Amino acid sequence: MKITRQLFLFLVFLWTTKAFSHLTPIPTEHFLLHETLDHLGNYHVFWKFNKTHITFEVHVKTRGYVGFGISPNGKMYPSDVVVGWVKDGVPHLSDMHTVGHFQPVNDTSQDWTLLHGQENNFGTVLKFERPLTTCDNNDTDIVDATMRIIFSYHPDDPTDDNLMPWHGATRRGAKSMMLLSTSKQYKLPNDSQTKDLVHHQFNVPTKRTTYQCRVYSLDDITTKHHVIKFEAVIQKDHEPFVHHMNIYKCHNYPRKYIGTNFECYTGSLDMMPCGNVVAGWAVGSG
Ligand SMILES: *[C@@H]1O[C@H](CO)[C@@H](O)[C@H](O)[C@H]1NC(C)=O
Ligand SMILES: *[C@@H]1O[C@H](CO)[C@@H](O)[C@H](O)[C@H]1NC(C)=O
Ligand SMILES: *[C@@H]1O[C@H](CO)[C@@H](O)[C@H](O)[C@H]1NC(C)=O
Ligand SMILES: *[C@@H]1O[C@H](CO)[C@@H](O)[C@H](O)[C@H]1NC(C)=O
């Protein structure tokens, strides 16, 4: 069985991310789940969940306010948001929703519980929890599916609770995430083997989109095995460049291509990816 894998890469950001150092802030407790929401490493979210509740801890490089929310389409409106900040050592947090592309309004039912807030060397830390399902129409249920998380931050605290300066076009964004995915918590059986199929030292070209292929042989697995888990392997800080990956199972693929790296769909006909997809991964699939 030979396998090819494709990458589809966005290049525009390649050099901008390299200029920043990526210090990961230290959470107040051990969280299994952690994501950086922006390319600059300014907005980190740690989280955990059980059957009924979810707890987030955001660490944001700012001394001002921080917004975090769930949106059906990745835009600010409509969305379910929580906004908080720390002023004179006192944390503030409000459960809100948007009614347009401007300052959100309070929910009548305040369903987030603020657990902790502080400013530290990294910036602002806010820890808050909520039931996965509230009975508030202005809250979005948190479910086991890809959800669009939105974020914003500003260097200043609101002048009062009801006047928030606009975060601006750069201090905001959206990321597709599977908040309740348990795959990262799944323990593999003790007799399982893992194999990394990686593109070794591949230079991303300067055009916008590249489909990159590589052919692997699994000749060393000689008896029947079950594939029980796939996981994306992406080098740290290279996340912005990888859009999706597919693994194809190929019969009768020319052996001479094993170990070669090439741009998919540009070589000879016998180098085409075979139609048999055994695994796929895309941004936001967790
Ligand atoms: C789930 O988490 C919530 C909030 O942290 C906690 O109050 C609750 O007891 C937990 N439930 C279980 C079954 O552990
Ligand atoms: C929103 O709720 C916060 C408390 O969570 C309160 O301090 C603030 O005044 C409220 N804002 C409005 C516009 O009602
Ligand atoms: C939800 O928000 C809208 C718009 O702000 C408001 O009119 C409505 O009363 C809210 N619903 C609940 C259940 O609070
Ligand atoms: C793996 O786990 C099984 C039980 O699930 C146990 O019997 C076996 O000894 C373990 N093998 C190793 C190498 O730990």
Coordinates of C-alpha atoms and ligand atoms in Angstrom, one line a residue:
M1 CA 0.0 0.0 0.0
K2 CA 1.4 3.4 -0.9
I3 CA 0.0 6.6 0.3
T4 CA 0.3 10.1 -0.9
R5 CA -0.6 13.2 1.0
Q6 CA -1.5 16.5 -0.2
L7 CA -1.0 19.9 1.3
F8 CA -2.7 23.1 0.2
L9 CA -0.8 26.0 1.5
F10 CA -1.5 29.7 2.0
L11 CA 1.7 31.6 1.5
V12 CA 0.9 35.2 2.0
F13 CA 1.6 35.1 5.7
L14 CA 4.8 33.1 5.5
W15 CA 7.3 35.8 6.5
T16 CA 5.1 37.9 8.7
T17 CA 4.8 35.2 11.4
K18 CA 8.4 34.5 11.7
A19 CA 9.2 38.0 13.0
F20 CA 7.4 37.4 16.3
S21 CA 8.5 35.2 19.2
H22 CA 5.9 32.8 20.5
L23 CA 5.9 32.7 24.2
T24 CA 3.1 30.5 25.4
P25 CA 1.6 31.9 28.6
I26 CA 1.3 29.6 31.6
P27 CA -2.3 28.7 32.6
T28 CA -3.5 28.7 36.2
E29 CA -4.1 25.0 36.0
H30 CA -3.3 22.2 33.6
F31 CA -5.6 22.2 30.6
L32 CA -5.4 19.5 28.0
L33 CA -6.7 21.8 25.3
H34 CA -5.0 24.9 24.0
E35 CA -5.1 27.0 20.8
T36 CA -3.6 30.3 19.7
L37 CA -6.4 32.2 17.9
D38 CA -4.2 34.7 16.0
H39 CA -1.1 34.5 13.9
L40 CA 0.8 36.7 16.2
G41 CA 0.5 34.6 19.3
N42 CA -1.3 37.4 21.2
Y43 CA -4.5 35.5 21.9
H44 CA -4.3 32.1 23.7
V45 CA -7.2 30.0 24.8
F46 CA -7.0 27.1 27.2
W47 CA -10.1 25.0 27.9
K48 CA -11.7 21.9 29.4
F49 CA -15.2 20.5 29.5
N50 CA -17.3 17.8 30.9
K51 CA -20.8 16.6 30.0
T52 CA -22.5 19.8 31.2
H53 CA -20.0 22.6 31.4
I54 CA -17.1 24.3 29.6
T55 CA -14.3 26.3 31.2
F56 CA -12.2 28.7 29.2
E57 CA -9.1 30.5 30.2
V58 CA -7.9 33.2 27.8
H59 CA -4.5 34.9 28.0
V60 CA -4.3 37.9 25.8
K61 CA -1.4 40.3 25.2
T62 CA -3.2 43.4 26.3
R63 CA -4.0 45.4 29.4
G64 CA -7.4 46.5 28.0
Y65 CA -10.5 44.6 27.3
V66 CA -10.9 41.1 25.7
G67 CA -13.8 39.7 23.7
F68 CA -14.4 36.1 23.0
G69 CA -17.4 34.6 21.3
I70 CA -19.2 32.1 19.2
S71 CA -20.5 33.1 15.8
P72 CA -22.4 31.0 13.2
N73 CA -20.4 32.5 10.3
G74 CA -17.2 33.9 11.9
K75 CA -18.5 37.4 11.8
M76 CA -19.1 39.7 14.8
Y77 CA -22.8 39.8 14.0
P78 CA -24.8 37.7 14.9
S79 CA -22.8 36.2 17.7
D80 CA -22.8 35.2 21.3
V81 CA -19.9 37.0 23.1
V82 CA -18.3 37.5 26.5
V83 CA -16.4 40.6 27.2
G84 CA -14.0 41.2 30.1
W85 CA -11.1 43.1 31.5
V86 CA -9.1 43.7 34.6
K87 CA -9.1 47.2 36.1
D88 CA -7.2 48.1 39.3
G89 CA -6.9 44.4 40.0
V90 CA -10.6 43.8 39.7
P91 CA -11.8 41.5 36.9
H92 CA -15.0 42.3 35.0
L93 CA -16.9 40.0 32.7
S94 CA -20.3 40.3 30.9
D95 CA -22.3 37.8 29.0
M96 CA -23.4 39.7 25.9
H97 CA -24.6 39.3 22.3
T98 CA -24.3 41.4 19.3
V99 CA -27.1 43.3 17.6
G100 CA -24.9 44.7 14.8
H101 CA -21.3 45.3 13.9
F102 CA -20.9 47.6 16.9
Q103 CA -20.7 47.3 20.7
P104 CA -22.5 44.2 22.0
V105 CA -25.3 44.4 24.5
N106 CA -25.7 42.5 27.8
D107 CA -27.7 39.3 27.9
T108 CA -30.6 39.5 30.3
S109 CA -29.5 36.1 31.6
Q110 CA -25.9 36.2 32.7
D111 CA -24.7 32.7 32.2
W112 CA -21.0 32.9 32.3
T113 CA -19.4 32.6 35.7
L114 CA -16.1 34.5 36.2
L115 CA -13.7 32.2 38.0
H116 CA -10.5 34.2 37.9
G117 CA -9.0 37.3 36.4
Q118 CA -5.6 39.0 36.6
E119 CA -3.1 41.0 34.7
N120 CA 0.4 39.5 34.4
N121 CA 3.6 39.8 32.3
F122 CA 1.8 38.3 29.3
G123 CA -1.2 40.5 29.5
T124 CA -4.8 39.8 30.7
V125 CA -6.0 36.4 32.0
L126 CA -9.7 35.7 32.3
K127 CA -11.1 32.3 33.3
F128 CA -14.8 31.7 33.0
E129 CA -17.3 28.8 32.7
R130 CA -20.8 28.2 31.4
P131 CA -23.2 25.3 31.0
L132 CA -22.9 23.9 27.4
T133 CA -26.6 24.6 27.0
T134 CA -28.2 27.6 28.6
C135 CA -31.8 28.3 28.2
D136 CA -31.1 31.8 26.9
N137 CA -32.1 32.5 23.3
N138 CA -29.2 34.9 23.1
D139 CA -26.6 32.2 23.9
T140 CA -25.3 29.7 21.5
D141 CA -25.2 26.1 22.6
I142 CA -21.7 24.6 22.7
V143 CA -21.9 21.4 20.8
D144 CA -19.5 18.6 19.5
A145 CA -19.1 20.0 16.1
T146 CA -16.9 22.6 14.3
M147 CA -17.7 26.0 15.8
R148 CA -16.6 29.5 14.7
I149 CA -14.8 31.2 17.6
I150 CA -14.4 34.9 17.3
F151 CA -12.1 37.1 19.4
S152 CA -11.1 40.8 19.8
Y153 CA -9.0 42.9 22.2
H154 CA -8.1 46.5 22.7
P155 CA -5.2 48.2 24.5
D156 CA -7.6 50.1 26.8
D157 CA -10.2 49.2 29.3
P158 CA -13.7 50.6 28.6
T159 CA -14.1 54.0 30.1
D160 CA -17.2 52.7 31.8
D161 CA -19.1 49.5 31.5
N162 CA -21.2 50.9 28.7
L163 CA -18.5 52.5 26.5
M164 CA -16.1 50.2 24.8
P165 CA -13.6 51.6 22.2
W166 CA -13.7 49.8 18.9
H167 CA -11.1 46.9 18.8
G168 CA -10.1 48.0 15.2
A169 CA -9.6 45.9 12.1
T170 CA -6.4 44.1 13.3
R171 CA -7.1 43.1 16.9
R172 CA -9.9 40.7 16.0
G173 CA -10.4 37.4 14.1
A174 CA -12.1 34.1 13.9
K175 CA -11.0 30.5 14.1
S176 CA -12.9 27.3 13.4
M177 CA -12.5 24.9 16.3
M178 CA -13.9 21.7 17.7
L179 CA -14.3 22.6 21.3
L180 CA -15.7 19.4 22.5
S181 CA -13.6 17.0 20.5
T182 CA -12.3 14.2 22.6
S183 CA -9.7 13.0 20.1
K184 CA -6.9 14.7 21.9
Q185 CA -7.9 13.0 25.1
Y186 CA -8.3 9.5 23.6
K187 CA -5.7 7.1 24.9
L188 CA -4.3 4.7 22.3
P189 CA -4.1 1.0 23.2
N190 CA -0.8 0.0 24.5
D191 CA 0.0 -2.2 21.5
S192 CA -0.7 0.4 18.9
Q193 CA 2.0 1.8 16.5
T194 CA 2.1 5.3 15.1
K195 CA 3.5 6.5 11.8
D196 CA 4.2 10.1 10.9
L197 CA 3.8 10.8 7.2
V198 CA 5.4 14.2 6.8
H199 CA 6.8 16.4 4.1
H200 CA 10.4 16.8 5.2
Q201 CA 11.9 20.2 4.8
F202 CA 9.6 21.5 2.2
N203 CA 10.0 25.1 1.2
V204 CA 6.7 26.8 0.6
P205 CA 6.8 28.5 -2.8
T206 CA 5.8 32.2 -3.2
K207 CA 2.6 31.6 -5.1
R208 CA -0.7 31.6 -3.2
T209 CA -1.7 28.0 -3.4
T210 CA 0.3 24.8 -3.7
Y211 CA -0.8 21.2 -3.7
Q212 CA 2.1 19.2 -2.5
C213 CA 2.3 15.4 -2.8
R214 CA 4.5 12.7 -1.4
V215 CA 4.4 9.0 -1.9
Y216 CA 5.0 6.7 1.1
S217 CA 5.4 2.9 1.3
L218 CA 3.9 1.0 4.2
D219 CA 5.8 -2.1 3.2
D220 CA 7.1 -2.6 6.7
I221 CA 3.6 -3.4 7.9
T222 CA 3.3 -7.0 6.7
T223 CA 0.3 -8.3 8.6
K224 CA -3.3 -7.0 8.8
H225 CA -3.7 -3.9 11.0
H226 CA -6.5 -1.5 11.7
V227 CA -6.1 2.2 11.4
I228 CA -7.7 3.6 14.5
K229 CA -6.8 7.3 14.5
F230 CA -5.4 10.0 12.3
E231 CA -4.0 13.3 13.6
A232 CA -2.6 16.2 11.7
V233 CA 1.2 16.8 12.2
I234 CA 1.9 20.4 11.6
Q235 CA 5.2 22.0 12.7
K236 CA 4.7 24.6 15.4
D237 CA 4.1 28.1 13.9
H238 CA 3.3 26.7 10.5
E239 CA -0.4 26.4 11.2
P240 CA -1.4 29.4 9.1
F241 CA 0.0 27.8 5.9
V242 CA -1.7 24.5 5.9
H243 CA -5.2 24.4 4.6
H244 CA -6.0 20.7 4.2
M245 CA -4.5 17.3 3.8
N246 CA -5.7 14.1 2.3
I247 CA -4.3 10.6 2.4
Y248 CA -5.0 8.4 -0.6
K249 CA -4.6 4.6 -0.7
C250 CA -3.1 3.7 -4.1
H251 CA -2.8 0.3 -5.8
N252 CA -0.3 -0.2 -8.5
Y253 CA 1.3 3.1 -8.0
P254 CA 4.8 3.2 -9.6
R255 CA 7.3 2.3 -6.9
K256 CA 9.9 4.6 -8.4
Y257 CA 8.0 7.6 -6.8
I258 CA 8.2 6.3 -3.2
G259 CA 9.8 9.0 -1.1
T260 CA 9.5 11.7 -3.8
N261 CA 8.0 15.1 -3.1
F262 CA 6.3 16.8 -6.0
E263 CA 3.6 19.2 -6.8
C264 CA 0.4 17.3 -7.3
Y265 CA -1.4 17.4 -10.6
T266 CA 1.6 18.8 -12.5
G267 CA 3.5 15.6 -13.1
S268 CA 2.8 12.7 -15.5
L269 CA -0.5 10.9 -15.4
D270 CA 0.8 8.0 -13.4
M271 CA 1.6 10.5 -10.5
M272 CA -2.0 11.6 -10.1
P273 CA -3.5 11.1 -6.6
C274 CA -5.5 7.9 -6.6
G275 CA -9.3 8.3 -5.9
N276 CA -9.3 6.4 -2.7
V277 CA -9.3 8.8 0.2
V278 CA -8.6 7.1 3.6
A279 CA -8.3 10.2 5.7
G280 CA -8.8 13.9 5.4
W281 CA -8.1 16.9 7.6
A282 CA -9.0 20.5 7.1
V283 CA -8.6 23.7 9.2
G284 CA -11.2 23.5 12.0
S285 CA -11.7 19.8 11.9
G286 CA -9.8 19.4 15.2
Ligands
LIG1 C1 -18.8 19.7 35.3 O1 -18.1 20.9 35.4 C2 -18.9 21.8 36.3 C3 -18.2 23.2 36.2 O2 -16.8 23.1 36.3 C4 -19.0 21.3 37.7 O3 -19.7 22.2 38.5 C5 -19.7 20.0 37.6 O4 -19.7 19.4 38.9 C6 -19.0 19.0 36.6 N1 -19.7 17.8 36.5 C7 -19.2 16.6 36.7 C8 -20.1 15.4 36.4 O5 -18.0 16.5 37.0
LIG2 C1 -24.0 45.0 31.6 O1 -23.7 44.1 32.7 C2 -22.7 44.5 33.5 C3 -22.5 43.5 34.6 O2 -22.3 42.2 34.0 C4 -23.0 45.9 34.1 O3 -21.9 46.3 35.0 C5 -23.3 46.9 33.0 O4 -23.6 48.1 33.5 C6 -24.3 46.3 32.1 N1 -24.4 47.2 31.0 C7 -25.6 47.7 30.5 C8 -25.6 48.6 29.3 O5 -26.7 47.3 31.1
LIG3 C1 -32.1 38.6 22.9 O1 -31.6 39.7 22.4 C2 -32.5 40.5 21.7 C3 -31.8 41.7 21.1 O2 -31.0 42.4 22.0 C4 -33.6 41.0 22.7 O3 -34.6 41.7 22.0 C5 -34.3 39.7 23.3 O4 -35.2 40.1 24.2 C6 -33.2 38.8 23.9 N1 -33.8 37.6 24.3 C7 -33.7 37.1 25.6 C8 -34.4 35.8 25.8 O5 -33.2 37.8 26.4
LIG4 C1 -1.5 -4.0 27.3 O1 -2.7 -4.0 27.9 C2 -3.3 -5.3 28.2 C3 -4.7 -5.1 28.8 O2 -5.4 -4.2 28.1 C4 -2.4 -6.1 29.1 O3 -2.9 -7.4 29.3 C5 -1.0 -6.2 28.5 O4 -0.1 -6.7 29.4 C6 -0.4 -4.7 28.2 N1 0.8 -4.8 27.5 C7 1.8 -4.1 27.7 C8 3.1 -4.3 26.9 O5 1.8 -3.2 28.6

